[in-house]
XYZ file of C-alpha atoms in Angstrom:
263
model
C 0.000 0.000 0.000
C 1.143 3.528 -0.688
C 1.166 4.604 2.965
C 3.317 1.661 4.126
C 6.537 3.615 3.408
C 7.923 5.915 6.125
C 9.157 9.436 5.320
C 12.827 8.457 5.539
C 15.644 7.950 3.039
C 15.019 4.215 2.759
C 11.279 4.712 2.800
C 11.490 7.104 -0.142
C 13.779 4.775 -2.110
C 11.456 1.847 -1.421
C 8.437 3.890 -2.510
C 10.169 4.952 -5.739
C 11.159 1.370 -6.525
C 7.612 0.122 -5.897
C 5.943 2.870 -7.929
C 8.386 3.507 -10.770
C 10.966 0.727 -10.765
C 14.672 1.235 -11.230
C 17.433 1.667 -8.694
C 19.190 4.737 -7.273
C 22.488 5.767 -8.853
C 25.437 7.090 -6.841
C 27.355 9.225 -9.373
C 29.626 11.233 -7.020
C 32.672 9.442 -5.641
C 33.402 12.214 -3.123
C 29.765 12.213 -1.927
C 28.876 8.536 -1.461
C 25.675 9.424 0.398
C 24.217 11.300 -2.575
C 21.914 9.333 -4.889
C 19.807 10.223 -7.922
C 16.631 8.640 -9.258
C 16.183 8.892 -13.042
C 13.586 8.264 -15.681
C 14.865 5.416 -17.888
C 13.447 7.063 -21.035
C 15.007 10.532 -20.882
C 17.566 10.015 -18.077
C 16.286 13.087 -16.238
C 16.470 13.189 -12.470
C 13.183 13.191 -10.604
C 14.720 12.926 -7.122
C 18.132 13.629 -5.586
C 18.731 12.127 -2.147
C 21.536 13.665 -0.079
C 22.968 13.847 3.412
C 23.712 17.501 4.194
C 25.068 19.185 7.350
C 22.163 20.649 9.273
C 24.050 23.908 9.737
C 24.267 24.450 5.965
C 20.490 24.133 5.727
C 19.963 26.658 8.507
C 18.698 23.967 10.874
C 19.546 23.724 14.579
C 21.771 20.975 15.899
C 24.870 19.283 14.577
C 25.604 16.460 12.199
C 23.907 15.701 8.882
C 20.324 15.132 7.880
C 18.924 13.240 4.897
C 16.978 15.324 2.376
C 15.516 14.802 -1.085
C 15.337 17.416 -3.820
C 12.085 17.158 -5.801
C 10.826 19.171 -8.754
C 7.747 21.230 -8.003
C 5.340 23.518 -9.798
C 6.516 27.113 -9.139
C 2.900 27.960 -8.239
C 3.155 25.590 -5.264
C 6.800 25.934 -4.229
C 6.356 29.127 -2.199
C 3.484 27.802 -0.105
C 5.148 24.418 0.342
C 8.320 26.025 1.709
C 6.249 27.558 4.511
C 5.461 24.079 5.831
C 7.625 22.233 8.393
C 10.259 20.018 6.821
C 10.177 21.641 3.353
C 13.031 24.000 2.446
C 14.381 25.943 -0.532
C 16.150 23.495 -2.842
C 19.725 22.732 -1.835
C 22.060 23.615 -4.751
C 19.231 23.560 -7.331
C 16.768 26.017 -8.884
C 14.721 27.269 -5.940
C 11.676 28.176 -8.009
C 11.271 24.751 -9.573
C 12.741 22.474 -6.893
C 12.294 22.009 -3.156
C 14.231 20.109 -0.483
C 12.249 17.808 1.798
C 13.630 16.528 5.108
C 13.705 12.747 5.373
C 13.653 12.634 9.148
C 9.947 12.019 9.686
C 9.002 15.719 9.848
C 6.949 15.542 6.636
C 3.851 13.360 6.523
C 4.431 10.186 4.437
C 1.324 10.898 2.353
C 2.586 14.352 1.429
C 6.055 12.997 0.633
C 4.439 10.426 -1.666
C 2.426 13.131 -3.406
C 5.520 15.343 -3.894
C 7.526 12.392 -5.241
C 4.740 11.579 -7.704
C 4.525 15.229 -8.748
C 8.287 15.415 -9.367
C 8.195 12.176 -11.344
C 5.399 13.580 -13.494
C 7.041 16.981 -14.088
C 10.361 15.469 -15.192
C 8.972 12.619 -17.304
C 9.019 12.343 -21.106
C 6.633 14.713 -22.813
C 3.560 13.241 -24.444
C 1.601 14.755 -27.305
C -1.893 14.537 -28.745
C -4.620 12.294 -27.362
C -2.096 10.192 -25.469
C -0.939 13.245 -23.519
C -4.510 14.215 -22.724
C -5.229 10.760 -21.348
C -2.020 10.791 -19.315
C -2.808 14.147 -17.723
C -6.195 13.096 -16.424
C -5.983 12.248 -12.736
C -8.155 11.549 -9.739
C -7.787 13.634 -6.580
C -9.028 13.399 -3.013
C -9.552 16.712 -1.156
C -10.728 17.246 2.446
C -13.553 19.482 3.670
C -14.567 20.364 7.212
C -18.372 20.287 7.597
C -18.067 22.284 10.822
C -16.817 25.377 8.979
C -18.027 24.994 5.402
C -21.414 23.947 4.021
C -20.442 22.187 0.786
C -23.993 21.031 0.070
C -25.326 24.582 0.236
C -22.814 25.890 -2.321
C -23.268 22.930 -4.651
C -27.024 23.329 -4.388
C -26.969 26.714 -6.111
C -25.947 25.621 -9.599
C -24.000 22.384 -9.175
C -20.640 24.207 -9.173
C -18.300 25.232 -6.386
C -15.033 27.176 -6.056
C -12.339 25.269 -4.180
C -8.855 26.199 -3.025
C -6.196 24.673 -5.248
C -3.041 23.417 -3.500
C -2.180 20.560 -5.856
C -1.414 20.198 -9.556
C -5.019 19.683 -10.600
C -5.723 20.160 -14.313
C -8.949 20.848 -16.146
C -10.772 17.569 -16.694
C -9.378 15.873 -13.584
C -11.783 14.126 -11.220
C -11.957 15.478 -7.660
C -13.520 13.519 -4.788
C -14.518 15.588 -1.737
C -13.949 13.889 1.616
C -16.032 15.293 4.475
C -14.193 15.127 7.797
C -15.731 14.081 11.140
C -18.449 13.569 12.068
C -19.234 12.471 8.470
C -15.843 10.838 7.742
C -16.662 9.810 4.185
C -16.365 10.844 0.549
C -19.703 12.375 -0.443
C -19.077 14.047 -3.815
C -17.459 13.281 -7.156
C -16.680 16.402 -9.193
C -14.852 17.445 -12.349
C -12.412 20.357 -12.374
C -13.771 22.573 -15.150
C -11.497 25.594 -14.494
C -8.164 25.691 -12.663
C -5.481 28.203 -11.597
C -8.052 30.917 -10.916
C -6.443 33.678 -8.789
C -8.003 34.259 -5.384
C -8.946 37.947 -5.056
C -6.973 39.782 -2.359
C -4.955 36.692 -1.408
C -2.135 37.501 1.001
C 1.420 37.173 -0.397
C 2.766 33.705 0.302
C -0.671 32.384 1.160
C -1.308 28.704 0.469
C -4.673 29.632 -1.041
C -3.616 31.988 -3.842
C -5.365 29.901 -6.492
C -8.704 28.177 -6.732
C -10.521 25.840 -9.098
C -14.123 25.534 -10.202
C -15.638 22.101 -9.637
C -18.771 20.671 -11.253
C -20.767 18.145 -9.250
C -21.086 14.835 -11.110
C -22.257 12.387 -8.454
C -23.193 12.057 -4.791
C -22.263 9.084 -2.620
C -24.041 7.731 0.433
C -21.868 8.082 3.596
C -21.270 4.351 3.825
C -20.075 3.885 0.248
C -16.618 5.485 0.627
C -16.279 5.791 4.389
C -13.063 6.359 6.331
C -12.850 2.605 6.937
C -13.084 1.996 3.172
C -10.328 4.534 2.531
C -8.059 2.898 5.095
C -8.726 -0.530 3.624
C -7.573 0.781 0.241
C -4.359 2.478 1.325
C -5.507 5.939 2.476
C -4.889 6.455 6.175
C -5.823 10.134 6.248
C -6.944 13.024 4.060
C -5.287 16.115 5.496
C -4.531 17.788 2.172
C -5.159 17.258 -1.534
C -3.689 13.953 -2.710
C -3.972 11.483 -5.545
C -5.860 8.213 -5.174
C -4.116 4.927 -4.531
C -4.466 2.315 -7.264
C -6.563 0.146 -4.927
C -8.975 2.981 -4.131
C -9.276 3.940 -7.791
C -10.211 0.368 -8.675
C -12.752 0.222 -5.829
C -14.443 3.454 -6.965
C -14.562 2.281 -10.578
C -16.475 -0.794 -9.438
C -18.689 1.365 -7.234
C -19.563 3.669 -10.147
C -21.326 0.780 -11.841
C -24.007 1.133 -9.135
C -26.846 3.733 -9.284
C -25.838 7.131 -7.764
C -26.884 7.923 -4.205
C -29.884 10.173 -3.600
C -29.350 13.640 -2.117
C -29.263 13.431 1.679
C-alpha cells in the first residue's frame, strides 16, 4: 500500500522502486551518500537524495540530515516552503525544486504526493490524445463540515469554487472527503477551471489559487467511508492527494451502481 513507506531515506527509495521501478544511482565518488533517481526514457532526475550538514540548511543541531530534492510547480513551491520540513532546494533552482527533510518531519502521504509530482514533471513529454489521457488524474480533497457547508454551495448551480493546492488540471476528477463527524467521501466532481487567482490573497498564502468544480455524483456516507479509505491504502486526508491504485479500482467498481440520492 502507498502509505506503508515511512518518510525516511530508505522509505522514499522503497516507494520509488515500488511505484516507478529502477534503482538509485550514486554518481559522485566524493559524496557517497548522494543518490539520484532517473527516468529510464530521458535520463532526467526526478529525485536527488543527499545527506547535508544541518548547519548548511539553517537547521539547529549538529551532524547531517537526509533530504531529497524534488521538482515542483513554481505555483506551489512558495506555499510548500512555509510548511515544516520543506526548504528551498539545496544547490538547485529554488523556483522549480524544493528540499524535503527525510527525518519524519513531513507526513508520508505528502512525501508520496511530492515524489509523484516530481516524477510527473520530469517525465518524457507526451503529445496529442495520449498526452490528454495521461494528464487526467483523480484527486481526493478534504472538507470540514463544521466550517463549510459544501452542500449549500453545490445546491446553487451544481458548481463550487475550491482552493487549489495541488497540480489539478482541467478535466481531472476530484472527490470531496467530508471530515468528522461524516468521515466519508460524499461528492465526485470534475475540475472545469483551474489556476483561478483568489482575489486579495495575502502574499505567500497557500490559497492563492482556486478551481471551479462541477458536481457529477453524490455518494451515500457508507459507500466510501473512512474505513473503506483505510482498507484501500488511504490512512488520512489532510490535504489534496492522488488516489491509490486500490482505491481507484474500488471506486470504478462502485460507479457501476446507481448514484446515491441527495441526503
